[in-house]
Short mmCIF file of C-alpha atoms and ligand atoms in Angstrom, two decimals:
data_model
loop_
_atom_site.label_atom_id
_atom_site.label_comp_id
_atom_site.label_asym_id
_atom_site.label_seq_id
_atom_site.Cartn_x
_atom_site.Cartn_y
_atom_site.Cartn_z
CA MET O 1 97.85 94.37 128.84
CA ASN O 2 94.20 96.12 129.12
CA ILE O 3 93.83 98.84 126.64
CA SER O 4 90.63 100.91 125.71
CA ILE O 5 90.62 102.80 122.17
CA VAL O 6 88.58 105.90 122.06
CA GLY O 7 87.00 106.59 119.02
CA VAL O 8 86.35 103.24 116.69
CA GLY O 9 86.66 104.97 113.40
CA HIS O 10 89.08 103.66 110.68
CA VAL O 11 91.97 103.94 112.71
CA GLY O 12 90.52 103.28 115.70
CA LEU O 13 88.61 99.74 114.81
CA VAL O 14 91.63 98.53 113.01
CA THR O 15 94.29 98.96 115.97
CA ALA O 16 91.84 98.04 118.50
CA ALA O 17 91.22 94.13 116.53
CA VAL O 18 95.13 94.40 115.99
CA LEU O 19 96.20 94.83 119.25
CA ALA O 20 93.51 92.58 120.59
CA ASP O 21 94.84 89.87 117.79
CA TYR O 22 98.05 90.33 119.61
CA GLY O 23 96.92 89.44 122.96
CA HIS O 24 95.71 92.21 124.59
CA THR O 25 92.31 92.91 126.32
CA VAL O 26 90.70 95.86 124.31
CA MET O 27 87.63 97.93 125.09
CA GLY O 28 86.61 100.19 121.75
CA LEU O 29 84.47 103.45 122.87
CA ASP O 30 82.49 105.51 120.54
CA ASP O 31 79.73 107.97 121.40
CA ASP O 32 78.12 107.13 118.24
CA ALA O 33 75.20 105.30 119.20
CA ALA O 34 74.46 103.57 115.68
CA LYS O 35 78.09 102.29 114.84
CA LEU O 36 78.33 100.95 118.26
CA GLU O 37 74.77 99.17 118.04
CA ALA O 38 76.04 97.75 114.23
CA LEU O 39 79.65 96.93 116.14
CA ARG O 40 77.87 95.25 118.78
CA SER O 41 75.82 93.00 116.29
CA GLY O 42 78.84 92.26 114.64
CA ASP O 43 78.98 94.61 111.64
CA VAL O 44 81.91 96.52 110.63
CA PRO O 45 80.47 99.94 109.58
CA PHE O 46 82.50 100.59 106.78
CA PHE O 47 84.56 98.65 104.21
CA GLU O 48 88.27 97.61 104.77
CA PRO O 49 89.51 94.41 103.57
CA GLY O 50 90.17 91.55 106.15
CA LEU O 51 88.75 93.94 108.85
CA GLN O 52 85.10 92.10 109.36
CA GLU O 53 86.87 88.87 109.84
CA LEU O 54 89.52 89.80 112.44
CA VAL O 55 86.84 91.63 114.39
CA ASP O 56 84.48 88.63 114.05
CA ARG O 57 87.99 86.31 115.79
CA VAL O 58 88.42 88.87 118.14
CA THR O 59 85.27 89.70 119.44
CA ALA O 60 83.91 86.02 119.70
CA ASP O 61 87.33 85.05 121.94
CA GLY O 62 85.92 88.40 123.97
CA SER O 63 89.46 90.22 123.55
CA LEU O 64 87.66 92.96 121.94
CA ALA O 65 84.73 94.60 123.42
CA PHE O 66 82.68 97.63 122.88
CA THR O 67 81.14 100.23 125.29
CA GLY O 68 79.25 103.72 125.13
CA ASP O 69 80.63 104.26 128.66
CA LEU O 70 83.76 106.59 129.02
CA ALA O 71 84.26 105.91 132.67
CA ARG O 72 84.12 102.19 131.86
CA ALA O 73 87.06 102.42 129.22
CA VAL O 74 88.89 104.40 131.29
CA ASP O 75 88.30 102.08 134.11
CA HIS O 76 89.39 99.33 132.00
CA ALA O 77 92.55 100.62 130.63
CA GLU O 78 96.42 100.64 131.45
CA VAL O 79 96.76 102.43 128.26
CA VAL O 80 94.01 104.70 126.56
CA PHE O 81 94.50 105.23 122.58
CA VAL O 82 92.80 108.31 121.27
CA CYS O 83 91.41 107.77 117.79
CA VAL O 84 88.93 110.82 117.51
CA GLY O 85 88.42 112.78 114.49
CA THR O 86 90.48 116.01 113.90
CA PRO O 87 88.71 117.42 110.95
CA GLY O 88 89.89 120.14 108.99
CA LEU O 89 88.90 124.00 110.07
CA PRO O 90 88.38 126.48 107.27
CA GLY O 91 91.69 128.14 108.08
CA GLY O 92 93.65 124.91 107.50
CA GLY O 93 94.28 123.92 111.11
CA PRO O 94 92.54 120.69 112.54
CA ASP O 95 89.67 120.59 114.97
CA LEU O 96 91.21 119.58 118.12
CA ARG O 97 87.91 120.20 120.36
CA PHE O 98 87.23 116.34 120.23
CA ILE O 99 90.77 115.31 121.28
CA GLU O 100 90.81 118.09 124.14
CA ARG O 101 87.16 116.69 125.62
CA VAL O 102 88.89 112.96 125.37
CA ALA O 103 91.70 113.84 127.67
CA VAL O 104 89.40 116.08 130.08
CA GLU O 105 86.87 113.44 130.02
CA VAL O 106 89.99 110.75 131.26
CA ALA O 107 91.44 113.09 133.92
CA GLN O 108 87.97 113.28 135.25
CA HIS O 109 87.28 109.54 135.55
CA ALA O 110 90.97 108.07 135.87
CA THR O 111 90.96 106.66 139.61
CA ARG O 112 95.07 104.99 139.15
CA ASP O 113 97.89 105.90 136.40
CA VAL O 114 96.71 105.68 133.25
CA VAL O 115 98.58 106.72 129.88
CA LEU O 116 96.49 108.69 127.31
CA VAL O 117 98.37 108.10 123.66
CA GLU O 118 97.17 110.15 121.16
CA LYS O 119 96.89 108.41 117.70
CA SER O 120 94.86 110.87 115.72
CA THR O 121 97.43 113.05 113.51
CA VAL O 122 97.96 116.15 115.39
CA PRO O 123 99.84 119.32 115.18
CA ALA O 124 103.35 119.44 116.97
CA ASN O 125 102.25 121.19 120.06
CA THR O 126 99.37 119.09 121.14
CA GLY O 127 101.00 116.78 123.41
CA ALA O 128 101.87 120.22 125.52
CA ARG O 129 98.15 121.34 125.18
CA LEU O 130 96.66 117.74 126.29
CA THR O 131 99.13 118.03 129.30
CA GLN O 132 97.85 121.74 130.09
CA VAL O 133 94.00 120.49 129.98
CA ILE O 134 94.91 117.06 132.15
CA GLU O 135 97.02 119.36 134.86
CA ARG O 136 94.24 121.60 135.27
CA GLU O 137 91.60 119.35 135.60
CA GLN O 138 93.66 117.22 138.41
CA GLN O 139 93.86 120.66 140.04
CA ARG O 140 90.13 120.77 140.39
CA ARG O 141 89.91 117.05 141.29
CA GLY O 142 92.59 117.67 144.04
CA SER O 143 93.88 114.83 146.38
CA ASP O 144 91.24 112.72 144.42
CA ALA O 145 93.25 112.85 140.65
CA ALA O 146 95.15 110.07 139.43
CA ALA O 147 97.96 110.52 137.16
CA VAL O 148 97.60 110.83 133.41
CA HIS O 149 100.44 110.22 131.55
CA VAL O 150 100.96 111.89 127.89
CA ALA O 151 102.16 110.29 124.71
CA SER O 152 101.73 110.53 120.92
CA ASN O 153 102.04 107.30 118.71
CA PRO O 154 101.21 108.08 115.46
CA GLU O 155 99.70 105.75 112.71
CA PHE O 156 100.71 105.25 109.70
CA LEU O 157 98.10 102.95 107.84
CA ARG O 158 96.84 102.97 104.35
CA GLU O 159 93.13 102.59 103.82
CA GLY O 160 92.54 99.59 101.64
CA VAL O 161 95.68 97.31 103.34
CA ALA O 162 94.98 98.82 106.84
CA VAL O 163 94.99 95.61 108.55
CA LYS O 164 98.17 94.53 107.01
CA ASP O 165 99.89 98.01 107.70
CA THR O 166 98.82 97.89 111.55
CA ALA O 167 100.24 94.09 112.38
CA GLU O 168 103.04 94.33 110.35
CA PRO O 169 104.11 98.09 110.27
CA ASP O 170 107.50 98.91 108.71
CA ARG O 171 108.01 101.01 111.82
CA ILE O 172 106.60 101.90 115.16
CA VAL O 173 107.20 105.33 116.59
CA TYR O 174 106.40 106.64 120.24
CA GLY O 175 107.23 109.75 122.08
CA THR O 176 106.82 110.56 125.50
CA ALA O 177 108.39 112.29 128.59
CA SER O 178 107.01 109.28 130.85
CA ASP O 179 108.98 106.68 132.04
CA LEU O 180 105.77 105.02 133.10
CA ALA O 181 104.43 105.38 129.58
CA ARG O 182 107.44 104.29 127.43
CA GLU O 183 107.42 101.16 129.77
CA ARG O 184 104.10 100.65 128.95
CA LEU O 185 103.65 101.27 125.30
CA ARG O 186 107.34 99.13 124.95
CA GLU O 187 104.75 96.26 126.20
CA VAL O 188 101.93 97.25 124.23
CA TYR O 189 103.98 96.57 120.76
CA ALA O 190 106.20 94.01 122.35
CA PRO O 191 104.66 90.56 120.99
CA MET O 192 104.24 93.02 117.21
CA VAL O 193 108.19 93.68 117.49
CA ALA O 194 109.02 89.94 118.17
CA ALA O 195 106.62 88.62 115.45
CA VAL O 196 107.26 91.47 112.78
CA GLY O 197 111.15 92.42 113.89
CA CYS O 198 110.00 95.97 112.89
CA PRO O 199 112.72 99.32 114.18
CA VAL O 200 110.79 101.13 116.86
CA VAL O 201 111.78 104.75 117.39
CA GLU O 202 111.67 106.39 120.74
CA THR O 203 111.20 110.14 120.75
CA ASP O 204 109.85 112.65 122.73
CA VAL O 205 106.23 113.91 122.37
CA PRO O 206 106.31 116.73 119.71
CA THR O 207 109.12 115.12 117.62
CA ALA O 208 106.73 111.57 117.54
CA GLU O 209 104.04 114.36 116.41
CA LEU O 210 106.20 115.91 113.63
CA ILE O 211 107.34 112.28 112.27
CA LYS O 212 103.62 111.81 111.24
CA HIS O 213 103.29 115.23 109.34
CA ALA O 214 106.79 115.07 107.59
CA SER O 215 106.06 111.72 106.49
CA ASN O 216 102.88 112.44 104.94
CA ALA O 217 103.59 116.06 103.59
CA PHE O 218 106.82 113.80 102.22
CA LEU O 219 104.88 111.31 100.04
CA ALA O 220 102.18 114.28 99.20
CA THR O 221 105.33 116.03 98.01
CA ARG O 222 106.41 113.12 95.94
CA LEU O 223 103.12 112.73 94.57
CA SER O 224 102.91 116.42 93.30
CA PHE O 225 106.50 116.38 91.64
CA ILE O 226 105.70 113.21 89.63
CA ASN O 227 102.61 115.15 88.66
CA ALA O 228 104.04 118.42 88.09
CA VAL O 229 106.75 116.12 85.64
CA ALA O 230 103.90 114.07 84.13
CA ASN O 231 102.71 117.32 83.04
CA VAL O 232 105.69 118.31 81.27
CA CYS O 233 105.78 114.86 79.70
CA ASP O 234 102.33 115.21 78.19
CA LYS O 235 104.04 118.54 76.27
CA VAL O 236 107.42 116.94 75.23
CA GLY O 237 106.12 114.16 74.32
CA ALA O 238 107.53 111.60 76.90
CA ASP O 239 106.28 108.76 78.51
CA ILE O 240 106.09 109.62 82.61
CA GLU O 241 106.09 105.77 83.31
CA LEU O 242 109.35 105.29 81.96
CA VAL O 243 110.37 108.53 83.59
CA ALA O 244 109.43 107.48 86.87
CA GLN O 245 110.61 104.10 86.32
CA GLY O 246 114.37 105.43 85.54
CA MET O 247 114.34 107.71 88.35
CA GLY O 248 113.21 104.67 90.79
CA HIS O 249 116.01 102.77 89.72
CA ASP O 250 118.49 105.50 91.69
CA ALA O 251 118.52 103.87 95.34
CA ARG O 252 118.56 107.15 96.73
CA ILE O 253 114.89 107.70 95.17
CA GLY O 254 113.21 104.44 94.92
CA HIS O 255 110.13 103.29 93.19
CA ALA O 256 107.35 103.46 95.37
CA PHE O 257 104.85 106.74 95.49
CA LEU O 258 105.79 107.65 91.50
CA GLN O 259 102.58 106.87 90.16
CA ALA O 260 101.23 110.03 88.04
CA GLY O 261 97.88 110.52 88.15
CA ILE O 262 94.61 112.71 88.71
CA GLY O 263 96.21 113.49 92.14
CA TYR O 264 95.78 112.10 95.72
CA GLY O 265 92.86 112.24 97.99
CA GLY O 266 91.79 110.57 100.90
CA SER O 267 91.00 111.73 104.44
CA CYS O 268 94.75 112.23 105.22
CA PHE O 269 97.27 113.80 102.55
CA PRO O 270 95.09 116.99 101.94
CA LYS O 271 93.86 117.32 105.48
CA ASP O 272 97.93 116.90 106.98
CA VAL O 273 99.16 118.69 104.10
CA ASP O 274 97.16 121.67 105.29
CA ALA O 275 97.65 121.22 108.77
CA PHE O 276 101.47 121.22 108.55
CA LEU O 277 101.31 124.08 106.23
CA HIS O 278 99.22 125.74 109.05
CA LEU O 279 101.12 124.66 111.85
CA SER O 280 104.30 125.96 110.12
CA ARG O 281 102.95 129.30 109.58
CA SER O 282 101.76 129.79 113.26
CA VAL O 283 105.33 129.39 114.47
CA GLY O 284 106.73 131.70 112.28
CA TYR O 285 107.86 129.52 109.35
CA ASP O 286 106.33 129.99 106.01
CA PHE O 287 106.60 126.25 104.17
CA GLY O 288 105.53 127.59 101.15
CA LEU O 289 106.74 124.34 99.32
CA LEU O 290 103.62 122.80 100.68
CA ASP O 291 101.55 125.30 98.98
CA GLU O 292 102.77 124.30 96.23
CA VAL O 293 102.18 120.91 96.83
CA ARG O 294 98.17 121.38 97.46
CA GLN O 295 98.07 123.34 94.14
CA ILE O 296 99.46 120.96 91.67
CA ASN O 297 97.42 118.27 93.24
CA ALA O 298 94.24 120.50 92.54
CA GLY O 299 95.74 121.58 89.37
CA GLN O 300 95.64 117.58 88.09
CA ARG O 301 91.75 117.93 88.09
CA GLN O 302 91.69 120.70 86.11
CA VAL O 303 94.38 118.82 83.54
CA VAL O 304 91.42 116.49 83.20
CA LEU O 305 89.31 118.91 82.49
CA ASP O 306 91.41 120.61 80.00
CA LYS O 307 91.89 117.40 77.77
CA LEU O 308 88.06 116.59 77.97
CA ARG O 309 87.56 120.39 76.54
CA ASP O 310 90.54 120.03 74.03
CA GLU O 311 88.52 116.68 72.62
CA LEU O 312 85.13 117.79 72.91
CA TRP O 313 85.21 121.63 72.90
CA HIS O 314 81.98 122.94 74.99
CA LEU O 315 81.46 120.54 77.74
CA THR O 316 77.70 121.94 78.46
CA ASP O 317 75.03 119.31 77.90
CA LYS O 318 77.33 116.53 76.78
CA THR O 319 77.09 113.00 78.82
CA ILE O 320 80.33 112.31 80.37
CA ALA O 321 80.81 108.93 82.68
CA ILE O 322 83.48 108.62 85.58
CA LEU O 323 84.68 105.40 86.25
CA GLY O 324 85.82 105.13 90.09
CA ALA O 325 84.59 107.16 92.70
CA ALA O 326 86.76 106.11 95.64
CA PHE O 327 89.86 108.23 96.29
CA LYS O 328 91.60 104.97 95.48
CA PRO O 329 91.00 101.12 95.25
CA GLY O 330 90.47 99.08 98.17
CA THR O 331 88.22 101.62 100.20
CA ASP O 332 84.59 103.08 99.74
CA ASP O 333 86.15 106.40 101.10
CA LEU O 334 85.19 109.27 98.77
CA ARG O 335 86.91 112.02 101.26
CA GLU O 336 88.47 114.32 98.98
CA ALA O 337 88.35 112.04 96.37
CA PRO O 338 89.71 113.35 92.80
CA ALA O 339 86.36 111.72 91.24
CA ILE O 340 83.73 113.81 93.19
CA TYR O 341 85.72 117.23 92.71
CA LEU O 342 85.81 116.35 89.12
CA ALA O 343 81.62 115.59 88.89
CA GLU O 344 80.79 118.33 90.43
CA ALA O 345 82.88 120.79 88.07
CA LEU O 346 80.96 118.98 85.29
CA LEU O 347 77.47 119.16 87.09
CA GLU O 348 78.04 122.51 87.14
CA GLU O 349 78.58 122.85 83.70
CA GLY O 350 75.85 121.24 82.74
CA VAL O 351 77.29 118.06 82.20
CA THR O 352 75.05 114.42 82.47
CA VAL O 353 77.66 112.95 84.96
CA ARG O 354 77.38 108.79 85.14
CA MET O 355 79.35 107.02 87.78
CA TYR O 356 80.65 103.65 88.12
CA ASP O 357 82.28 102.25 91.22
CA PRO O 358 82.19 98.72 92.35
CA VAL O 359 81.62 99.85 96.12
CA ALA O 360 81.48 103.79 96.88
CA LEU O 361 78.00 104.35 94.99
CA GLY O 362 75.89 104.70 98.32
CA GLY O 363 78.29 107.65 99.18
CA VAL O 364 78.00 108.99 95.67
CA ALA O 365 74.07 108.95 95.99
CA THR O 366 74.06 111.04 99.08
CA ALA O 367 76.83 113.24 97.99
CA LEU O 368 76.03 113.93 94.49
CA PRO O 369 72.29 113.25 94.06
CA ASP O 370 72.48 114.03 90.45
CA VAL O 371 74.88 111.94 89.40
CA LYS O 372 73.43 108.74 87.46
CA LEU O 373 75.10 105.50 89.18
CA PHE O 374 75.56 102.53 87.58
CA ASP O 375 77.21 98.97 88.85
CA ASP O 376 78.31 98.10 85.39
CA PRO O 377 81.33 100.08 83.52
CA LEU O 378 80.26 99.60 80.32
CA VAL O 379 76.64 100.54 80.61
CA ALA O 380 77.81 103.68 82.58
CA CYS O 381 79.85 104.28 79.13
CA ARG O 382 76.84 103.46 76.90
CA GLY O 383 76.32 106.58 74.38
CA ALA O 384 78.78 108.87 76.39
CA HIS O 385 80.73 111.53 74.68
CA ALA O 386 83.77 110.70 76.71
CA VAL O 387 84.86 108.62 79.73
CA VAL O 388 87.23 109.50 82.85
CA ILE O 389 89.10 106.82 84.56
CA ALA O 390 89.33 108.50 88.31
CA THR O 391 90.24 105.18 90.36
CA GLU O 392 92.14 102.40 89.04
CA TRP O 393 89.84 99.10 90.38
CA GLU O 394 90.63 95.98 88.59
CA GLN O 395 87.37 95.79 87.24
CA ILE O 396 88.31 99.24 85.48
CA ARG O 397 92.00 97.99 84.55
CA SER O 398 90.81 95.02 82.82
CA LEU O 399 87.82 96.60 80.71
CA ASP O 400 87.80 94.91 77.21
CA LEU O 401 88.92 97.77 75.12
CA SER O 402 87.03 97.04 71.84
CA GLU O 403 84.09 96.74 74.24
CA LEU O 404 84.66 100.15 75.75
CA LYS O 405 85.10 101.39 72.14
CA ALA O 406 81.72 99.76 71.22
CA ALA O 407 80.04 101.10 74.36
CA LEU O 408 81.11 104.91 74.07
CA GLY O 409 78.92 107.34 72.02
CA TYR O 410 82.32 109.00 70.63
CA PRO O 411 85.51 106.78 71.36
CA ILE O 412 86.98 109.57 74.11
CA VAL O 413 89.02 107.87 76.99
CA ILE O 414 90.95 110.20 79.65
CA ASP O 415 92.86 108.01 81.71
CA GLY O 416 93.41 109.67 85.15
CA ARG O 417 95.11 106.72 86.71
CA ASN O 418 97.35 105.87 83.44
CA CYS O 419 95.51 102.15 84.39
CA LEU O 420 95.01 100.83 80.78
CA ASP O 421 97.57 100.00 78.15
CA GLY O 422 97.91 103.15 76.17
CA ARG O 423 98.88 101.80 73.23
CA ALA O 424 96.60 98.76 72.85
CA ALA O 425 93.36 101.26 73.62
CA MET O 426 95.02 103.24 70.63
CA ASP O 427 95.26 100.33 68.51
CA ALA O 428 91.52 99.70 69.55
CA GLY O 429 90.72 102.95 68.01
CA LEU O 430 89.89 104.52 71.55
CA HIS O 431 91.31 108.58 71.45
CA TYR O 432 93.34 107.77 74.53
CA HIS O 433 94.79 110.38 76.74
CA GLY O 434 96.87 109.39 79.75
CA ILE O 435 98.53 111.89 82.46
CA GLY O 436 102.08 112.56 81.26
CA ARG O 437 101.86 109.84 78.73
CA GLY O 438 102.76 112.42 75.51
CA HIS O 439 104.85 109.78 73.34
CA LEU O 440 101.51 108.21 72.46
CA ARG O 441 100.59 111.49 70.89
CA SER O 442 104.06 112.23 69.17
C1 LIG D 1 98.24 107.62 103.62
C2 LIG D 1 99.32 107.17 104.00
O1 LIG D 1 100.39 106.42 103.18
C3 LIG D 1 99.21 106.63 105.50
O2 LIG D 1 100.78 106.33 106.08
C4 LIG D 1 98.83 107.59 106.18
O3 LIG D 1 98.62 107.14 107.81
C5 LIG D 1 97.31 108.05 105.94
O4 LIG D 1 97.52 108.49 104.34
P1 LIG D 1 95.60 106.59 102.52
O5 LIG D 1 95.30 108.02 102.37
O6 LIG D 1 94.93 105.35 102.76
O7 LIG D 1 97.00 106.21 103.27
O8 LIG D 1 95.99 106.02 101.01
P2 LIG D 1 97.87 105.89 100.35
O9 LIG D 1 97.77 104.62 99.59
O10 LIG D 1 98.46 106.80 100.88
O11 LIG D 1 97.06 106.93 98.95
C6 LIG D 1 97.14 108.36 98.75
C7 LIG D 1 96.68 108.84 97.63
O12 LIG D 1 97.59 108.97 96.87
C8 LIG D 1 95.83 108.13 96.88
O13 LIG D 1 94.84 109.31 96.19
C9 LIG D 1 96.53 107.47 95.62
O14 LIG D 1 95.76 107.24 94.60
C10 LIG D 1 97.45 108.17 95.56
N1 LIG D 1 98.86 107.78 94.96
C11 LIG D 1 99.41 107.18 95.37
C12 LIG D 1 99.09 108.07 93.76
O15 LIG D 1 98.36 109.28 92.91
N2 LIG D 1 99.94 107.58 93.14
C13 LIG D 1 101.08 107.09 93.85
O16 LIG D 1 102.02 106.54 93.26
C14 LIG D 1 100.39 106.41 94.97
#
């Protein structure tokens, strides 16, 4: 199939490369000239394991190309995937201006039947809005206008394993009211379904949109739930890891997404929880549970600060090392990263903040110029009053505990990801605090 992808950011570029690899002819469109220039000269402008190699392969054989010309991209495509950003607005809802603009422009330029697929995460009424703006544009064009068929096809990819999640998904979800769109989406995904054997859920547009919202909100709820349980474990001397293990053996609960810690971040969960809450309220249902989910998540950063204060009393004028900046390992993405919130709070209190991350320090330099950056975790810890682990990178998990103790000024470790062996850390002479590892102190 001939496919165009509008917006070659994280979701768009991975989707484009994977669909090209499955045998489609894909054109990636972006209005960011610097990003296009980088992609045309063969550079993937962000860190995602395996993506550079995949992009090299599919650009070399001509199945993926890039353009800045929307008319050309529309002319090429039987199916246009919209993967533009939907950044959060101050009121909690997403900013849908970019997606609206793409729909209008596709309607302006279409010369034959085309399917417009929203892949960006959007509230469950966006499809209807897109249909409205497209119809208005078609009325303006009159008899000249070609049909634009709207569909929703949410993505469920995780950063760091985005290529695998996209190429071998757990499920494919798409929704549309149009027979032609459904047929074309079946054709787009036929090679993937044949290769992976994943289930396909065909729905209408609002149901597909809601599946995405409900999935991410449910996962975020699970994380806040286990973090709340961890806070109780801290108080009663219980071990959150074993609690999670014991719960997970119940087949109805399962083991995934029960790792307690400093809280979730990233480009999806925080924004999507806000957007779902906002959508629910705007249609007259107060989904207060999601408010609680956000508050528990923000509270986890406070839990770490409280543990630091318990150990150090005043934080002003002290030096604290933060190991890990990215919101999770395997990415350089700092969006909503707990480490960044923590560093900001500490800087505000007059702390000297030192930070280590294997790939994300460039972004930290821009976001927080006052943070001192280190490319070696032990050097970052040298002489510090305490260290906080904010991302469970392998380089941090595998630190030698005696060397860590020797490096620190005071031997205080707040392990915000429970990624060190707590008992071994204590045996090495460290004052070790995990999240929900109260059993170590009792
Ligand atoms: C998420 C969804 O998983 C994906 O389906 C969706 O399309 C986009 O949002 P992503 O943000 O890349 O993907 O990261 P994910 O691996 O899901 O982790 C999200 C956050 O939860 C991270 O900050 C991670 O550290 C945290 N997390 C995850 C935990 O704290 N504990 C866990 O057990 C799992």
